PDB file of C-alpha atoms in Angstrom:
ATOM      1  CA  MET A   1    -102.821  83.944  19.534  1.00 39.00           C
ATOM      2  CA  ASN A   2     -99.996  85.828  21.282  1.00 44.00           C
ATOM      3  CA  SER A   3    -100.921  87.092  24.731  1.00 49.00           C
ATOM      4  CA  MET A   4    -100.575  90.835  25.022  1.00 63.00           C
ATOM      5  CA  LYS A   5    -101.366  93.195  27.815  1.00 81.00           C
ATOM      6  CA  LEU A   6    -103.850  95.786  26.647  1.00 83.00           C
ATOM      7  CA  PRO A   7    -104.309  99.158  28.315  1.00 89.00           C
ATOM      8  CA  PRO A   8    -107.441  99.668  30.426  1.00 91.00           C
ATOM      9  CA  LEU A   9    -110.033 100.597  27.804  1.00 90.00           C
ATOM     10  CA  ASN A  10    -112.023 102.960  30.005  1.00 92.00           C
ATOM     11  CA  ALA A  11    -108.888 104.895  30.810  1.00 93.00           C
ATOM     12  CA  LEU A  12    -107.947 104.941  27.124  1.00 93.00           C
ATOM     13  CA  ARG A  13    -111.412 106.273  26.193  1.00 92.00           C
ATOM     14  CA  VAL A  14    -111.068 109.048  28.772  1.00 94.00           C
ATOM     15  CA  PHE A  15    -107.579 109.859  27.471  1.00 94.00           C
ATOM     16  CA  VAL A  16    -108.939 110.289  23.906  1.00 94.00           C
ATOM     17  CA  ALA A  17    -111.648 112.658  25.151  1.00 93.00           C
ATOM     18  CA  ALA A  18    -109.128 114.667  27.179  1.00 93.00           C
ATOM     19  CA  ALA A  19    -106.776 114.828  24.197  1.00 93.00           C
ATOM     20  CA  GLU A  20    -109.573 116.090  21.931  1.00 92.00           C
ATOM     21  CA  HIS A  21    -110.636 118.815  24.388  1.00 92.00           C
ATOM     22  CA  LEU A  22    -107.185 119.461  25.903  1.00 92.00           C
ATOM     23  CA  SER A  23    -109.103 119.938  29.114  1.00 92.00           C
ATOM     24  CA  PHE A  24    -110.023 117.552  31.917  1.00 91.00           C
ATOM     25  CA  THR A  25    -113.037 119.714  32.726  1.00 91.00           C
ATOM     26  CA  ARG A  26    -114.500 119.655  29.214  1.00 92.00           C
ATOM     27  CA  ALA A  27    -113.673 115.936  28.858  1.00 92.00           C
ATOM     28  CA  ALA A  28    -115.484 115.253  32.120  1.00 93.00           C
ATOM     29  CA  THR A  29    -118.562 117.110  30.841  1.00 92.00           C
ATOM     30  CA  SER A  30    -118.615 115.196  27.558  1.00 92.00           C
ATOM     31  CA  LEU A  31    -118.252 111.836  29.342  1.00 92.00           C
ATOM     32  CA  HIS A  32    -120.611 112.688  32.220  1.00 93.00           C
ATOM     33  CA  LEU A  33    -117.824 112.159  34.741  1.00 92.00           C
ATOM     34  CA  THR A  34    -116.247 114.313  37.414  1.00 93.00           C
ATOM     35  CA  GLN A  35    -113.002 116.112  36.722  1.00 92.00           C
ATOM     36  CA  GLY A  36    -111.362 114.020  39.416  1.00 93.00           C
ATOM     37  CA  ALA A  37    -112.470 110.790  37.721  1.00 94.00           C
ATOM     38  CA  VAL A  38    -110.975 111.943  34.424  1.00 93.00           C
ATOM     39  CA  SER A  39    -107.720 112.827  36.153  1.00 93.00           C
ATOM     40  CA  ARG A  40    -107.562 109.407  37.836  1.00 94.00           C
ATOM     41  CA  HIS A  41    -108.203 107.567  34.520  1.00 95.00           C
ATOM     42  CA  VAL A  42    -105.435 109.516  32.818  1.00 94.00           C
ATOM     43  CA  GLN A  43    -103.080 108.819  35.728  1.00 94.00           C
ATOM     44  CA  THR A  44    -103.896 105.098  35.465  1.00 95.00           C
ATOM     45  CA  LEU A  45    -103.008 105.125  31.771  1.00 95.00           C
ATOM     46  CA  GLU A  46     -99.785 107.038  32.394  1.00 93.00           C
ATOM     47  CA  GLU A  47     -98.813 104.456  35.010  1.00 94.00           C
ATOM     48  CA  PHE A  48     -99.607 101.673  32.540  1.00 94.00           C
ATOM     49  CA  TYR A  49     -97.264 103.175  29.937  1.00 93.00           C
ATOM     50  CA  GLY A  50     -94.753 104.494  32.429  1.00 93.00           C
ATOM     51  CA  THR A  51     -94.699 107.950  30.902  1.00 94.00           C
ATOM     52  CA  SER A  52     -96.548 111.248  30.978  1.00 94.00           C
ATOM     53  CA  LEU A  53     -99.172 111.755  28.273  1.00 95.00           C
ATOM     54  CA  PHE A  54    -100.061 115.366  29.063  1.00 94.00           C
ATOM     55  CA  ILE A  55     -98.156 118.467  30.028  1.00 93.00           C
ATOM     56  CA  ARG A  56    -100.160 120.244  32.710  1.00 86.00           C
ATOM     57  CA  GLN A  57    -100.038 123.972  32.013  1.00 84.00           C
ATOM     58  CA  ALA A  58    -101.654 126.921  33.690  1.00 77.00           C
ATOM     59  CA  ARG A  59    -103.848 127.585  30.669  1.00 79.00           C
ATOM     60  CA  GLY A  60    -104.741 123.949  30.037  1.00 80.00           C
ATOM     61  CA  LEU A  61    -103.238 120.768  28.698  1.00 91.00           C
ATOM     62  CA  ALA A  62    -100.811 119.896  25.949  1.00 93.00           C
ATOM     63  CA  LEU A  63     -99.935 116.436  24.690  1.00 95.00           C
ATOM     64  CA  THR A  64     -96.462 115.072  25.223  1.00 95.00           C
ATOM     65  CA  ALA A  65     -94.717 113.376  22.317  1.00 95.00           C
ATOM     66  CA  GLU A  66     -95.889 110.039  23.775  1.00 94.00           C
ATOM     67  CA  GLY A  67     -99.433 111.351  24.036  1.00 93.00           C
ATOM     68  CA  GLU A  68     -99.328 112.535  20.405  1.00 94.00           C
ATOM     69  CA  ALA A  69     -98.134 109.088  19.338  1.00 94.00           C
ATOM     70  CA  LEU A  70    -100.977 107.378  21.193  1.00 95.00           C
ATOM     71  CA  VAL A  71    -104.014 109.544  20.492  1.00 94.00           C
ATOM     72  CA  LYS A  72    -104.574 108.821  16.780  1.00 94.00           C
ATOM     73  CA  PRO A  73    -104.249 104.992  16.979  1.00 93.00           C
ATOM     74  CA  ALA A  74    -106.478 105.021  20.061  1.00 93.00           C
ATOM     75  CA  ARG A  75    -109.095 107.204  18.350  1.00 91.00           C
ATOM     76  CA  ASP A  76    -108.988 105.002  15.230  1.00 90.00           C
ATOM     77  CA  ALA A  77    -109.337 101.847  17.312  1.00 89.00           C
ATOM     78  CA  PHE A  78    -112.456 103.158  19.066  1.00 85.00           C
ATOM     79  CA  GLN A  79    -113.913 104.213  15.714  1.00 86.00           C
ATOM     80  CA  LEU A  80    -113.348 100.700  14.333  1.00 84.00           C
ATOM     81  CA  LEU A  81    -115.003  99.207  17.412  1.00 82.00           C
ATOM     82  CA  HIS A  82    -117.942 101.562  17.012  1.00 76.00           C
ATOM     83  CA  GLU A  83    -118.384 100.674  13.335  1.00 69.00           C
ATOM     84  CA  ALA A  84    -118.134  96.934  14.018  1.00 69.00           C
ATOM     85  CA  SER A  85    -120.631  97.200  16.876  1.00 65.00           C
ATOM     86  CA  GLU A  86    -123.060  99.185  14.747  1.00 60.00           C
ATOM     87  CA  MET A  87    -122.775  96.683  11.914  1.00 62.00           C
ATOM     88  CA  LEU A  88    -123.444  93.824  14.314  1.00 61.00           C
ATOM     89  CA  ARG A  89    -126.406  95.663  15.832  1.00 61.00           C
ATOM     90  CA  LEU A  90    -127.920  96.317  12.408  1.00 54.00           C
ATOM     91  CA  ARG A  91    -127.367  92.719  11.393  1.00 58.00           C
ATOM     92  CA  GLN A  92    -129.210  91.500  14.482  1.00 59.00           C
ATOM     93  CA  SER A  93    -132.080  93.949  14.017  1.00 60.00           C
ATOM     94  CA  GLY A  94    -132.358  93.385  10.273  1.00 83.00           C
ATOM     95  CA  LEU A  95    -134.192  90.312   8.987  1.00 89.00           C
ATOM     96  CA  ARG A  96    -133.435  89.348   5.385  1.00 90.00           C
ATOM     97  CA  VAL A  97    -136.029  87.094   3.781  1.00 92.00           C
ATOM     98  CA  ARG A  98    -135.748  85.592   0.324  1.00 92.00           C
ATOM     99  CA  ILE A  99    -139.250  85.031  -1.047  1.00 91.00           C
ATOM    100  CA  PRO A 100    -140.985  84.542  -4.415  1.00 88.00           C
ATOM    101  CA  PRO A 101    -142.874  87.635  -5.647  1.00 87.00           C
ATOM    102  CA  THR A 102    -146.427  86.314  -5.202  1.00 88.00           C
ATOM    103  CA  PRO A 103    -146.071  85.117  -1.576  1.00 91.00           C
ATOM    104  CA  ALA A 104    -144.343  88.427  -0.855  1.00 92.00           C
ATOM    105  CA  MET A 105    -147.257  90.412  -2.273  1.00 90.00           C
ATOM    106  CA  ARG A 106    -150.027  88.114  -0.999  1.00 91.00           C
ATOM    107  CA  TRP A 107    -148.785  86.960   2.407  1.00 92.00           C
ATOM    108  CA  VAL A 108    -146.241  89.424   3.714  1.00 93.00           C
ATOM    109  CA  LEU A 109    -146.914  92.919   2.358  1.00 91.00           C
ATOM    110  CA  PRO A 110    -150.626  93.122   3.281  1.00 90.00           C
ATOM    111  CA  ASN A 111    -149.773  91.989   6.816  1.00 92.00           C
ATOM    112  CA  LEU A 112    -146.526  93.929   7.206  1.00 92.00           C
ATOM    113  CA  PRO A 113    -148.039  96.573   9.538  1.00 93.00           C
ATOM    114  CA  ASP A 114    -149.029  93.756  11.894  1.00 95.00           C
ATOM    115  CA  PHE A 115    -145.467  92.400  11.916  1.00 94.00           C
ATOM    116  CA  GLN A 116    -144.036  95.874  12.547  1.00 93.00           C
ATOM    117  CA  THR A 117    -146.474  96.457  15.401  1.00 94.00           C
ATOM    118  CA  ARG A 118    -145.626  93.143  17.032  1.00 94.00           C
ATOM    119  CA  TYR A 119    -141.872  93.324  16.428  1.00 92.00           C
ATOM    120  CA  PRO A 120    -140.792  96.978  16.074  1.00 91.00           C
ATOM    121  CA  GLU A 121    -137.199  96.011  16.911  1.00 88.00           C
ATOM    122  CA  TYR A 122    -136.756  94.213  13.567  1.00 90.00           C
ATOM    123  CA  THR A 123    -136.436  95.699  10.090  1.00 89.00           C
ATOM    124  CA  LEU A 124    -137.693  93.337   7.398  1.00 90.00           C
ATOM    125  CA  HIS A 125    -135.794  93.190   4.101  1.00 90.00           C
ATOM    126  CA  LEU A 126    -137.587  91.227   1.357  1.00 90.00           C
ATOM    127  CA  ILE A 127    -135.414  89.770  -1.406  1.00 89.00           C
ATOM    128  CA  THR A 128    -137.791  88.653  -4.147  1.00 86.00           C
ATOM    129  CA  GLN A 129    -136.623  85.976  -6.571  1.00 75.00           C
ATOM    130  CA  LEU A 130    -138.852  84.078  -8.949  1.00 63.00           C
ATOM    131  CA  ILE A 131    -136.901  80.825  -9.192  1.00 63.00           C
ATOM    132  CA  HIS A 132    -135.003  79.001  -6.465  1.00 58.00           C
ATOM    133  CA  ASP A 133    -132.090  77.602  -8.432  1.00 57.00           C
ATOM    134  CA  LYS A 134    -129.143  78.253  -6.109  1.00 63.00           C
ATOM    135  CA  PRO A 135    -128.000  76.870  -2.751  1.00 67.00           C
ATOM    136  CA  PHE A 136    -129.060  78.709   0.382  1.00 75.00           C
ATOM    137  CA  ASN A 137    -126.803  81.753   0.696  1.00 77.00           C
ATOM    138  CA  ARG A 138    -126.356  82.832   4.333  1.00 76.00           C
ATOM    139  CA  ALA A 139    -124.400  85.908   3.268  1.00 75.00           C
ATOM    140  CA  GLU A 140    -127.409  87.274   1.334  1.00 82.00           C
ATOM    141  CA  TYR A 141    -130.383  86.347   3.524  1.00 86.00           C
ATOM    142  CA  ASP A 142    -131.281  84.873   6.909  1.00 90.00           C
ATOM    143  CA  LEU A 143    -134.142  82.649   5.795  1.00 91.00           C
ATOM    144  CA  ALA A 144    -135.995  81.772   2.609  1.00 92.00           C
ATOM    145  CA  ILE A 145    -139.527  80.865   1.576  1.00 92.00           C
ATOM    146  CA  ILE A 146    -139.303  78.356  -1.243  1.00 89.00           C
ATOM    147  CA  GLY A 147    -141.942  76.590  -3.308  1.00 86.00           C
ATOM    148  CA  MET A 148    -141.087  73.046  -4.355  1.00 85.00           C
ATOM    149  CA  ALA A 149    -142.610  69.634  -4.941  1.00 83.00           C
ATOM    150  CA  ARG A 150    -140.235  67.858  -2.572  1.00 79.00           C
ATOM    151  CA  PRO A 151    -138.055  69.380   0.136  1.00 75.00           C
ATOM    152  CA  GLU A 152    -134.342  69.314  -0.409  1.00 70.00           C
ATOM    153  CA  VAL A 153    -132.326  67.024   1.818  1.00 69.00           C
ATOM    154  CA  SER A 154    -129.876  68.991   3.947  1.00 72.00           C
ATOM    155  CA  THR A 155    -127.963  68.218   7.120  1.00 76.00           C
ATOM    156  CA  ASP A 156    -127.334  71.829   8.119  1.00 82.00           C
ATOM    157  CA  MET A 157    -130.644  73.398   7.094  1.00 87.00           C
ATOM    158  CA  ARG A 158    -134.023  73.331   8.784  1.00 90.00           C
ATOM    159  CA  ILE A 159    -136.812  72.967   6.202  1.00 90.00           C
ATOM    160  CA  GLU A 160    -140.362  73.413   7.475  1.00 92.00           C
ATOM    161  CA  CYS A 161    -143.555  73.079   5.449  1.00 92.00           C
ATOM    162  CA  ILE A 162    -145.717  76.147   6.019  1.00 93.00           C
ATOM    163  CA  CYS A 163    -148.397  75.843   3.334  1.00 91.00           C
ATOM    164  CA  ARG A 164    -149.477  73.022   1.018  1.00 92.00           C
ATOM    165  CA  GLU A 165    -150.791  73.929  -2.386  1.00 90.00           C
ATOM    166  CA  LYS A 166    -154.575  73.927  -2.733  1.00 92.00           C
ATOM    167  CA  LEU A 167    -155.715  75.329  -6.072  1.00 94.00           C
ATOM    168  CA  VAL A 168    -159.108  76.772  -6.911  1.00 95.00           C
ATOM    169  CA  PRO A 169    -160.306  78.589 -10.056  1.00 97.00           C
ATOM    170  CA  VAL A 170    -160.741  82.351  -9.680  1.00 97.00           C
ATOM    171  CA  CYS A 171    -162.038  85.006 -12.048  1.00 96.00           C
ATOM    172  CA  SER A 172    -163.636  88.432 -12.207  1.00 96.00           C
ATOM    173  CA  PRO A 173    -167.249  88.580 -10.951  1.00 95.00           C
ATOM    174  CA  ALA A 174    -168.162  89.839 -14.444  1.00 92.00           C
ATOM    175  CA  LEU A 175    -167.498  86.376 -15.901  1.00 93.00           C
ATOM    176  CA  LEU A 176    -170.384  84.955 -13.884  1.00 90.00           C
ATOM    177  CA  GLN A 177    -172.696  86.929 -16.131  1.00 86.00           C
ATOM    178  CA  GLY A 178    -172.749  87.873 -19.807  1.00 77.00           C
ATOM    179  CA  ALA A 179    -173.233  85.794 -22.919  1.00 81.00           C
ATOM    180  CA  HIS A 180    -171.485  82.720 -21.462  1.00 89.00           C
ATOM    181  CA  PRO A 181    -171.880  82.846 -17.681  1.00 91.00           C
ATOM    182  CA  LEU A 182    -169.796  80.433 -15.607  1.00 92.00           C
ATOM    183  CA  ARG A 183    -172.341  78.091 -14.033  1.00 92.00           C
ATOM    184  CA  THR A 184    -170.624  74.720 -14.417  1.00 93.00           C
ATOM    185  CA  PRO A 185    -167.004  73.716 -15.085  1.00 95.00           C
ATOM    186  CA  GLU A 186    -167.994  72.845 -18.678  1.00 94.00           C
ATOM    187  CA  ASP A 187    -168.627  76.554 -19.259  1.00 94.00           C
ATOM    188  CA  LEU A 188    -164.869  77.120 -19.093  1.00 95.00           C
ATOM    189  CA  GLN A 189    -164.791  76.224 -22.798  1.00 94.00           C
ATOM    190  CA  TYR A 190    -166.102  79.728 -23.517  1.00 93.00           C
ATOM    191  CA  HIS A 191    -163.389  81.466 -21.539  1.00 95.00           C
ATOM    192  CA  THR A 192    -159.603  81.819 -21.650  1.00 96.00           C
ATOM    193  CA  LEU A 193    -157.607  79.577 -19.349  1.00 96.00           C
ATOM    194  CA  LEU A 194    -154.877  81.562 -17.610  1.00 96.00           C
ATOM    195  CA  HIS A 195    -151.889  79.399 -16.723  1.00 94.00           C
ATOM    196  CA  PRO A 196    -150.039  80.847 -13.706  1.00 88.00           C
ATOM    197  CA  TRP A 197    -146.874  78.782 -14.254  1.00 81.00           C
ATOM    198  CA  ARG A 198    -145.030  77.424 -17.254  1.00 71.00           C
ATOM    199  CA  ASP A 199    -144.549  73.706 -17.813  1.00 69.00           C
ATOM    200  CA  GLN A 200    -147.208  72.568 -15.343  1.00 79.00           C
ATOM    201  CA  ASP A 201    -150.313  70.486 -15.916  1.00 89.00           C
ATOM    202  CA  VAL A 202    -152.448  71.841 -13.073  1.00 92.00           C
ATOM    203  CA  TRP A 203    -155.317  72.890 -15.362  1.00 95.00           C
ATOM    204  CA  ASP A 204    -155.403  69.414 -16.868  1.00 94.00           C
ATOM    205  CA  ARG A 205    -155.487  67.866 -13.400  1.00 95.00           C
ATOM    206  CA  TRP A 206    -158.136  70.272 -12.110  1.00 96.00           C
ATOM    207  CA  LEU A 207    -160.413  69.713 -15.137  1.00 95.00           C
ATOM    208  CA  LYS A 208    -160.196  65.950 -14.728  1.00 95.00           C
ATOM    209  CA  LEU A 209    -160.959  66.293 -11.019  1.00 96.00           C
ATOM    210  CA  ALA A 210    -163.989  68.443 -11.923  1.00 95.00           C
ATOM    211  CA  GLY A 211    -165.142  65.845 -14.464  1.00 94.00           C
ATOM    212  CA  VAL A 212    -164.427  67.906 -17.590  1.00 93.00           C
ATOM    213  CA  ASN A 213    -162.839  65.889 -20.404  1.00 87.00           C
ATOM    214  CA  SER A 214    -163.849  67.869 -23.494  1.00 84.00           C
ATOM    215  CA  LEU A 215    -161.668  70.943 -22.966  1.00 90.00           C
ATOM    216  CA  ASN A 216    -158.123  71.490 -24.244  1.00 91.00           C
ATOM    217  CA  SER A 217    -156.291  72.180 -20.982  1.00 91.00           C
ATOM    218  CA  GLU A 218    -153.238  73.605 -22.785  1.00 90.00           C
ATOM    219  CA  SER A 219    -155.142  76.422 -24.484  1.00 91.00           C
ATOM    220  CA  GLY A 220    -155.076  79.983 -23.183  1.00 93.00           C
ATOM    221  CA  VAL A 221    -152.344  82.295 -21.921  1.00 94.00           C
ATOM    222  CA  THR A 222    -149.280  81.297 -19.872  1.00 93.00           C
ATOM    223  CA  PHE A 223    -147.503  83.484 -17.303  1.00 91.00           C
ATOM    224  CA  ASP A 224    -144.259  83.256 -15.346  1.00 85.00           C
ATOM    225  CA  ALA A 225    -145.852  83.865 -11.960  1.00 84.00           C
ATOM    226  CA  LEU A 226    -149.214  83.607 -10.251  1.00 87.00           C
ATOM    227  CA  GLU A 227    -149.319  87.343  -9.562  1.00 90.00           C
ATOM    228  CA  TYR A 228    -149.522  88.136 -13.284  1.00 91.00           C
ATOM    229  CA  ALA A 229    -152.279  85.592 -13.831  1.00 94.00           C
ATOM    230  CA  LEU A 230    -154.254  87.027 -10.912  1.00 94.00           C
ATOM    231  CA  HIS A 231    -154.068  90.523 -12.367  1.00 94.00           C
ATOM    232  CA  ALA A 232    -155.273  89.197 -15.704  1.00 96.00           C
ATOM    233  CA  ALA A 233    -158.138  87.327 -14.030  1.00 96.00           C
ATOM    234  CA  ALA A 234    -159.206  90.406 -12.052  1.00 95.00           C
ATOM    235  CA  ALA A 235    -159.255  92.363 -15.321  1.00 95.00           C
ATOM    236  CA  GLY A 236    -161.716  89.864 -16.798  1.00 94.00           C
ATOM    237  CA  MET A 237    -159.281  88.264 -19.247  1.00 95.00           C
ATOM    238  CA  GLY A 238    -160.059  84.703 -18.165  1.00 96.00           C
ATOM    239  CA  VAL A 239    -159.909  82.172 -15.349  1.00 97.00           C
ATOM    240  CA  THR A 240    -156.798  81.134 -13.461  1.00 96.00           C
ATOM    241  CA  LEU A 241    -155.999  78.591 -10.791  1.00 96.00           C
ATOM    242  CA  ALA A 242    -154.712  80.091  -7.566  1.00 94.00           C
ATOM    243  CA  GLN A 243    -153.453  79.087  -4.156  1.00 91.00           C
ATOM    244  CA  VAL A 244    -156.409  79.560  -1.792  1.00 88.00           C
ATOM    245  CA  SER A 245    -154.419  81.444   0.861  1.00 89.00           C
ATOM    246  CA  MET A 246    -153.254  84.010  -1.694  1.00 91.00           C
ATOM    247  CA  VAL A 247    -156.635  85.240  -2.929  1.00 92.00           C
ATOM    248  CA  ASN A 248    -158.569  85.848   0.291  1.00 89.00           C
ATOM    249  CA  ASP A 249    -158.141  89.634   0.195  1.00 89.00           C
ATOM    250  CA  ASP A 250    -159.191  89.915  -3.470  1.00 92.00           C
ATOM    251  CA  ILE A 251    -162.247  87.763  -2.832  1.00 92.00           C
ATOM    252  CA  GLN A 252    -163.263  89.762   0.234  1.00 89.00           C
ATOM    253  CA  ARG A 253    -162.900  93.013  -1.741  1.00 92.00           C
ATOM    254  CA  GLY A 254    -164.940  91.601  -4.616  1.00 93.00           C
ATOM    255  CA  LYS A 255    -162.128  91.704  -7.179  1.00 95.00           C
ATOM    256  CA  LEU A 256    -162.188  87.931  -7.645  1.00 96.00           C
ATOM    257  CA  VAL A 257    -164.659  85.124  -7.090  1.00 95.00           C
ATOM    258  CA  ILE A 258    -164.318  81.345  -6.860  1.00 95.00           C
ATOM    259  CA  PRO A 259    -166.864  80.033  -9.398  1.00 95.00           C
ATOM    260  CA  PHE A 260    -166.526  76.333  -8.503  1.00 95.00           C
ATOM    261  CA  ASP A 261    -165.854  74.461  -5.267  1.00 91.00           C
ATOM    262  CA  THR A 262    -163.480  71.837  -6.663  1.00 95.00           C
ATOM    263  CA  VAL A 263    -160.080  72.081  -4.925  1.00 94.00           C
ATOM    264  CA  LEU A 264    -156.963  70.509  -6.424  1.00 95.00           C
ATOM    265  CA  GLU A 265    -154.411  69.531  -3.773  1.00 93.00           C
ATOM    266  CA  THR A 266    -151.001  68.986  -5.341  1.00 91.00           C
ATOM    267  CA  GLU A 267    -147.659  67.666  -4.130  1.00 90.00           C
ATOM    268  CA  TRP A 268    -146.337  71.230  -4.265  1.00 88.00           C
ATOM    269  CA  ALA A 269    -145.820  73.174  -1.026  1.00 92.00           C
ATOM    270  CA  TYR A 270    -144.116  76.235   0.378  1.00 92.00           C
ATOM    271  CA  TYR A 271    -141.277  75.681   2.815  1.00 93.00           C
ATOM    272  CA  LEU A 272    -139.473  77.912   5.273  1.00 93.00           C
ATOM    273  CA  MET A 273    -135.726  77.310   5.147  1.00 91.00           C
ATOM    274  CA  TYR A 274    -133.025  78.516   7.539  1.00 91.00           C
ATOM    275  CA  SER A 275    -129.851  77.125   9.062  1.00 89.00           C
ATOM    276  CA  HIS A 276    -129.924  75.085  12.262  1.00 88.00           C
ATOM    277  CA  GLU A 277    -127.496  77.501  13.880  1.00 85.00           C
ATOM    278  CA  MET A 278    -129.934  80.383  13.266  1.00 84.00           C
ATOM    279  CA  ALA A 279    -132.987  78.479  14.505  1.00 87.00           C
ATOM    280  CA  GLN A 280    -132.958  79.887  18.028  1.00 86.00           C
ATOM    281  CA  GLN A 281    -132.268  83.481  17.077  1.00 88.00           C
ATOM    282  CA  PRO A 282    -135.150  85.662  18.292  1.00 89.00           C
ATOM    283  CA  LYS A 283    -135.654  87.339  14.913  1.00 91.00           C
ATOM    284  CA  ILE A 284    -135.924  83.979  13.104  1.00 92.00           C
ATOM    285  CA  ARG A 285    -138.377  82.599  15.660  1.00 93.00           C
ATOM    286  CA  ALA A 286    -140.401  85.820  15.570  1.00 93.00           C
ATOM    287  CA  PHE A 287    -140.831  85.788  11.789  1.00 95.00           C
ATOM    288  CA  ARG A 288    -141.475  82.053  11.665  1.00 94.00           C
ATOM    289  CA  ASP A 289    -144.175  82.173  14.343  1.00 94.00           C
ATOM    290  CA  TRP A 290    -145.759  85.298  12.856  1.00 95.00           C
ATOM    291  CA  LEU A 291    -145.882  83.895   9.318  1.00 95.00           C
ATOM    292  CA  ILE A 292    -147.385  80.585  10.408  1.00 94.00           C
ATOM    293  CA  ALA A 293    -150.036  82.390  12.486  1.00 94.00           C
ATOM    294  CA  THR A 294    -150.806  84.645   9.506  1.00 92.00           C
ATOM    295  CA  LEU A 295    -151.261  81.656   7.203  1.00 91.00           C
ATOM    296  CA  GLU A 296    -153.433  79.880   9.766  1.00 89.00           C
ATOM    297  CA  ARG A 297    -155.719  82.909   9.927  1.00 86.00           C
ATOM    298  CA  SER A 298    -155.876  82.970   6.134  1.00 80.00           C
ATOM    299  CA  GLU A 299    -156.718  79.261   6.055  1.00 78.00           C
ATOM    300  CA  ALA A 300    -159.531  79.832   8.564  1.00 74.00           C
ATOM    301  CA  ILE A 301    -160.944  82.631   6.420  1.00 68.00           C
ATOM    302  CA  SER A 302    -160.833  80.369   3.354  1.00 66.00           C
ATOM    303  CA  ARG A 303    -162.797  77.653   5.122  1.00 64.00           C
ATOM    304  CA  ASN A 304    -165.537  80.142   5.984  1.00 64.00           C
ATOM    305  CA  MET A 305    -165.932  81.545   2.483  1.00 60.00           C
TER     306      MET A 305
END
């Protein structure tokens, strides 16, 4: 990079203000300086360039030809600096999180007021995507919450397990009564199995764990995401399997119940992913610590249900 001698920036800023007002007095007022300070800054800049920038007149100031040549590039340069600084400030205060829809709705949104109270300096931007099928994109988001069976191996990414999958059956309280009340897992044969994910055998595994071998685990209705299955279950359409930490609020409000105690722990887990170079940024640490504390509280509530 070629070395170049730049003008004193404070003096240049004062010059731009004086050129806009064509008055040292009004420039001083706008910059919260004294008139003498403005005059000294302008004199410093004139000495730097070796030429007069203003014509001092009885009725005020006028720009010299050299002053006219300087004022627009100087004004544009300060505007570019301002825009770049504002963009950097917004980038530091904004926190972009890529997250699947159900964790967004079940973990983050209900607790968002708590995050905003604790960290009012950060603006949270949620980028919801159902399937994680692309490499981590630092240009689009700062960190990601990703569900997977096995963490991806990466030398430049930090991948932290935040929640292991523990599945329990949930349904509307109405299904505990009626013509075929749910009293034992065998009673599931009278109800629709709601499958929260395609191409997974979790119902088959849960039924075997519960000792039920006479039920077709593939029957029922299949959804693309847990959130849809939970809505269907709350509406009384059937029984779905759900991550324990995602149904606490619905259970406490009486929208859903857990009819059986059998818990299926799978190899699936949710991971927090962000680059090593971002690990020590305050906004990353704030969200990471807050989310883990939120999930720990949810886990404690689940144990006491």
